[in-house]
Amino acid sequence: MTASFTLFPTPLGTCAIAWRGGKVCGSHLPEGTPELTASRIAKRAGGAEPGSPPDFVNAAIAAILELLSGKPNDLTFIDCDFAGIGEFPAKVYHLSRAIKPGQTRTYGDLAIDLGDRAYAQGVGRALGANPFPIIVPCHRVLGAGGKLTGFSAGGGVNTKLKMLEIEKAQIGLAPTLFDDLPLAVKK
């Protein structure tokens, strides 16, 4: 069965979501142009073609739009097709989906949850290949001590920072007097 995809505007730019059957089989954050975003999601979803989204995809898009507008939506209701992803990445994605909007964890935290802190680099690799950004909130996973490390989506760490700012996430250690400042000005 061939996958389909659609583009949709968000506060971050034009995002994409793909589906096959009754499951989401990919999502994509904005690239430089909507055409590039479409090209990337089509490739990610195995040659997906543009299509008219069914109700379950429209519900997913609506929830993503609310999340990216500041509503702390839980996107775990979105049924993702994890077939062919591999056992370790699927476990990483499952743990990542449990991170609530506005909260963060570290690669090391997830590695410990998987049984060994030495898995931290594997967690990073799995999240760098995340086929479901936003739905699997890899942007909520930080480096040790809350450091903003690499982010494979278009815009890199700036996109990650913007998403965390929208969610009003705390980055780093204990709250301070200046926590209401935008994340971009915090040091």
mmCIF file of C-alpha atoms in Angstrom:
data_model
loop_
_atom_site.group_PDB
_atom_site.id
_atom_site.type_symbol
_atom_site.label_atom_id
_atom_site.label_comp_id
_atom_site.label_asym_id
_atom_site.label_seq_id
_atom_site.Cartn_x
_atom_site.Cartn_y
_atom_site.Cartn_z
ATOM 1 C CA MET A 1 0.000 0.000 0.000
ATOM 2 C CA THR A 2 1.384 3.394 -1.004
ATOM 3 C CA ALA A 3 1.646 6.111 1.603
ATOM 4 C CA SER A 4 0.122 9.554 1.230
ATOM 5 C CA PHE A 5 1.182 12.878 2.702
ATOM 6 C CA THR A 6 -0.068 16.388 3.197
ATOM 7 C CA LEU A 7 1.585 19.681 4.087
ATOM 8 C CA PHE A 8 0.163 22.043 6.693
ATOM 9 C CA PRO A 9 1.161 25.501 7.939
ATOM 10 C CA THR A 10 2.322 25.877 11.544
ATOM 11 C CA PRO A 11 3.951 28.630 13.635
ATOM 12 C CA LEU A 12 7.298 26.969 12.745
ATOM 13 C CA GLY A 13 6.621 26.911 9.003
ATOM 14 C CA THR A 14 5.198 24.279 6.663
ATOM 15 C CA CYS A 15 5.201 20.824 8.263
ATOM 16 C CA ALA A 16 4.249 17.475 6.729
ATOM 17 C CA ILE A 17 2.576 14.276 7.847
ATOM 18 C CA ALA A 18 2.335 10.950 6.007
ATOM 19 C CA TRP A 19 0.030 8.003 6.521
ATOM 20 C CA ARG A 20 -0.512 4.494 5.264
ATOM 21 C CA GLY A 21 -3.633 2.581 6.100
ATOM 22 C CA GLY A 22 -4.842 3.746 9.495
ATOM 23 C CA LYS A 23 -1.482 4.874 10.897
ATOM 24 C CA VAL A 24 0.887 7.791 10.612
ATOM 25 C CA CYS A 25 4.070 6.606 8.903
ATOM 26 C CA GLY A 26 6.074 9.828 9.123
ATOM 27 C CA SER A 27 6.109 13.513 9.914
ATOM 28 C CA HIS A 28 8.513 16.270 9.030
ATOM 29 C CA LEU A 29 9.420 19.673 10.387
ATOM 30 C CA PRO A 30 9.825 22.623 8.005
ATOM 31 C CA GLU A 31 12.675 22.722 5.548
ATOM 32 C CA GLY A 32 13.742 25.790 3.584
ATOM 33 C CA THR A 33 10.682 25.674 1.311
ATOM 34 C CA PRO A 34 7.371 23.766 1.284
ATOM 35 C CA GLU A 35 8.599 21.961 -1.852
ATOM 36 C CA LEU A 36 11.675 20.702 0.000
ATOM 37 C CA THR A 37 9.510 19.623 2.948
ATOM 38 C CA ALA A 38 7.247 17.723 0.521
ATOM 39 C CA SER A 39 10.248 16.078 -1.124
ATOM 40 C CA ARG A 40 11.688 14.970 2.225
ATOM 41 C CA ILE A 41 8.419 13.521 3.580
ATOM 42 C CA ALA A 42 7.764 11.725 0.281
ATOM 43 C CA LYS A 43 11.182 10.085 0.493
ATOM 44 C CA ARG A 44 10.898 9.363 4.243
ATOM 45 C CA ALA A 45 7.547 7.643 3.682
ATOM 46 C CA GLY A 46 8.790 5.410 0.874
ATOM 47 C CA GLY A 47 7.642 7.392 -2.135
ATOM 48 C CA ALA A 48 4.482 8.842 -0.610
ATOM 49 C CA GLU A 49 2.207 10.862 -2.861
ATOM 50 C CA PRO A 50 0.205 13.981 -1.936
ATOM 51 C CA GLY A 51 -3.251 13.067 -0.688
ATOM 52 C CA SER A 52 -6.359 14.277 1.077
ATOM 53 C CA PRO A 53 -5.968 13.462 4.786
ATOM 54 C CA PRO A 54 -8.472 11.124 6.425
ATOM 55 C CA ASP A 55 -10.129 12.060 9.722
ATOM 56 C CA PHE A 56 -7.429 10.513 11.939
ATOM 57 C CA VAL A 57 -4.747 12.559 10.161
ATOM 58 C CA ASN A 58 -6.832 15.734 10.418
ATOM 59 C CA ALA A 59 -7.158 15.069 14.172
ATOM 60 C CA ALA A 60 -3.378 14.636 14.425
ATOM 61 C CA ILE A 61 -2.771 17.874 12.502
ATOM 62 C CA ALA A 62 -5.226 19.764 14.721
ATOM 63 C CA ALA A 63 -3.483 18.501 17.862
ATOM 64 C CA ILE A 64 -0.028 19.374 16.477
ATOM 65 C CA LEU A 65 -1.230 22.877 15.594
ATOM 66 C CA GLU A 66 -2.604 23.371 19.098
ATOM 67 C CA LEU A 67 0.686 22.146 20.611
ATOM 68 C CA LEU A 68 2.673 24.521 18.401
ATOM 69 C CA SER A 69 0.353 27.344 19.446
ATOM 70 C CA GLY A 70 1.153 26.810 23.127
ATOM 71 C CA LYS A 71 -1.542 24.360 24.279
ATOM 72 C CA PRO A 72 0.153 21.507 26.181
ATOM 73 C CA ASN A 73 -1.339 18.745 24.009
ATOM 74 C CA ASP A 74 -0.443 15.127 24.532
ATOM 75 C CA LEU A 75 0.074 13.564 21.100
ATOM 76 C CA THR A 76 0.304 9.948 22.302
ATOM 77 C CA PHE A 77 -3.156 9.259 20.833
ATOM 78 C CA ILE A 78 -1.607 9.436 17.354
ATOM 79 C CA ASP A 79 -1.086 5.874 16.136
ATOM 80 C CA CYS A 80 2.336 5.602 14.513
ATOM 81 C CA ASP A 81 3.567 2.778 12.318
ATOM 82 C CA PHE A 82 6.799 1.597 13.942
ATOM 83 C CA ALA A 83 7.187 -1.385 11.579
ATOM 84 C CA GLY A 84 10.735 -1.787 10.324
ATOM 85 C CA ILE A 85 12.197 0.748 12.766
ATOM 86 C CA GLY A 86 14.055 -1.709 14.954
ATOM 87 C CA GLU A 87 13.626 -2.683 18.584
ATOM 88 C CA PHE A 88 16.046 -0.188 20.169
ATOM 89 C CA PRO A 89 14.810 2.928 18.328
ATOM 90 C CA ALA A 90 11.185 1.885 18.964
ATOM 91 C CA LYS A 91 11.931 1.713 22.707
ATOM 92 C CA VAL A 92 13.590 5.151 22.560
ATOM 93 C CA TYR A 93 10.567 6.591 20.740
ATOM 94 C CA HIS A 94 8.197 5.044 23.283
ATOM 95 C CA LEU A 95 10.143 6.633 26.171
ATOM 96 C CA SER A 96 10.278 9.977 24.347
ATOM 97 C CA ARG A 97 6.514 9.972 23.803
ATOM 98 C CA ALA A 98 6.071 9.735 27.591
ATOM 99 C CA ILE A 99 7.769 13.133 28.072
ATOM 100 C CA LYS A 100 4.981 15.640 28.627
ATOM 101 C CA PRO A 101 4.881 19.044 26.897
ATOM 102 C CA GLY A 102 6.992 21.572 28.786
ATOM 103 C CA GLN A 103 9.151 18.863 30.333
ATOM 104 C CA THR A 104 12.568 17.651 29.263
ATOM 105 C CA ARG A 105 14.818 14.681 29.888
ATOM 106 C CA THR A 106 18.386 13.941 28.884
ATOM 107 C CA TYR A 107 19.837 11.330 26.558
ATOM 108 C CA GLY A 108 21.410 9.814 29.669
ATOM 109 C CA ASP A 109 18.037 9.644 31.443
ATOM 110 C CA LEU A 110 16.556 7.666 28.577
ATOM 111 C CA ALA A 111 19.647 5.454 28.406
ATOM 112 C CA ILE A 112 19.272 4.615 32.099
ATOM 113 C CA ASP A 113 15.594 3.824 31.519
ATOM 114 C CA LEU A 114 16.753 1.421 28.798
ATOM 115 C CA GLY A 115 19.099 -0.299 31.232
ATOM 116 C CA ASP A 116 22.534 1.261 30.788
ATOM 117 C CA ARG A 117 23.844 4.832 30.761
ATOM 118 C CA ALA A 118 26.249 3.716 28.024
ATOM 119 C CA TYR A 119 23.267 3.653 25.642
ATOM 120 C CA ALA A 120 23.165 7.485 25.602
ATOM 121 C CA GLN A 121 24.865 7.774 22.200
ATOM 122 C CA GLY A 122 22.510 5.145 20.781
ATOM 123 C CA VAL A 123 19.588 7.160 22.135
ATOM 124 C CA GLY A 124 20.988 10.222 20.350
ATOM 125 C CA ARG A 125 21.372 8.305 17.077
ATOM 126 C CA ALA A 126 17.820 6.953 17.315
ATOM 127 C CA LEU A 127 16.400 10.408 17.979
ATOM 128 C CA GLY A 128 18.481 11.876 15.149
ATOM 129 C CA ALA A 129 16.728 9.437 12.802
ATOM 130 C CA ASN A 130 13.268 10.029 14.326
ATOM 131 C CA PRO A 131 10.704 9.564 11.527
ATOM 132 C CA PHE A 132 7.984 11.235 13.628
ATOM 133 C CA PRO A 133 9.262 14.632 14.859
ATOM 134 C CA ILE A 134 6.775 16.488 17.054
ATOM 135 C CA ILE A 135 4.709 13.278 17.467
ATOM 136 C CA VAL A 136 7.784 11.604 18.964
ATOM 137 C CA PRO A 137 9.041 14.717 20.784
ATOM 138 C CA CYS A 138 12.785 14.365 20.303
ATOM 139 C CA HIS A 139 13.030 18.134 20.882
ATOM 140 C CA ARG A 140 12.324 17.439 24.580
ATOM 141 C CA VAL A 141 15.512 15.389 24.949
ATOM 142 C CA LEU A 142 18.581 17.399 25.921
ATOM 143 C CA GLY A 143 22.249 16.788 26.528
ATOM 144 C CA ALA A 144 23.755 16.312 29.972
ATOM 145 C CA GLY A 145 22.985 19.173 32.332
ATOM 146 C CA GLY A 146 20.178 20.390 30.071
ATOM 147 C CA LYS A 147 22.490 21.417 27.225
ATOM 148 C CA LEU A 148 20.915 22.060 23.852
ATOM 149 C CA THR A 149 22.777 19.664 21.604
ATOM 150 C CA GLY A 150 22.369 18.922 17.918
ATOM 151 C CA PHE A 151 18.956 18.673 16.327
ATOM 152 C CA SER A 152 18.611 17.044 12.909
ATOM 153 C CA ALA A 153 15.493 18.953 11.799
ATOM 154 C CA GLY A 154 15.656 21.953 9.510
ATOM 155 C CA GLY A 155 16.869 24.962 11.497
ATOM 156 C CA GLY A 156 18.827 22.720 13.863
ATOM 157 C CA VAL A 157 19.087 23.744 17.498
ATOM 158 C CA ASN A 158 17.194 26.983 16.797
ATOM 159 C CA THR A 159 14.117 24.943 15.838
ATOM 160 C CA LYS A 160 14.502 22.816 18.969
ATOM 161 C CA LEU A 161 14.794 25.965 21.071
ATOM 162 C CA LYS A 162 11.706 27.494 19.448
ATOM 163 C CA MET A 163 9.673 24.342 20.134
ATOM 164 C CA LEU A 164 10.782 24.237 23.764
ATOM 165 C CA GLU A 165 10.009 27.932 24.117
ATOM 166 C CA ILE A 166 6.483 27.388 22.763
ATOM 167 C CA GLU A 167 6.024 24.644 25.370
ATOM 168 C CA LYS A 168 7.478 26.890 28.106
ATOM 169 C CA ALA A 169 10.018 24.212 28.957
ATOM 170 C CA GLN A 170 12.661 24.789 31.581
ATOM 171 C CA ILE A 171 16.152 24.083 30.371
ATOM 172 C CA GLY A 172 18.979 23.439 32.761
ATOM 173 C CA LEU A 173 18.898 23.324 36.499
ATOM 174 C CA ALA A 174 16.791 25.017 39.174
ATOM 175 C CA PRO A 175 14.343 27.808 38.333
ATOM 176 C CA THR A 176 15.644 31.345 38.667
ATOM 177 C CA LEU A 177 14.247 34.837 38.944
ATOM 178 C CA PHE A 178 14.519 35.216 35.156
ATOM 179 C CA ASP A 179 12.646 32.062 34.048
ATOM 180 C CA ASP A 180 9.915 34.066 32.333
ATOM 181 C CA LEU A 181 12.429 35.426 29.810
ATOM 182 C CA PRO A 182 12.428 33.843 26.336
ATOM 183 C CA LEU A 183 14.786 30.866 26.131
ATOM 184 C CA ALA A 184 16.838 32.571 23.445
ATOM 185 C CA VAL A 185 18.191 35.128 25.924
ATOM 186 C CA LYS A 186 18.937 32.686 28.757
ATOM 187 C CA LYS A 187 22.567 31.722 29.174
#
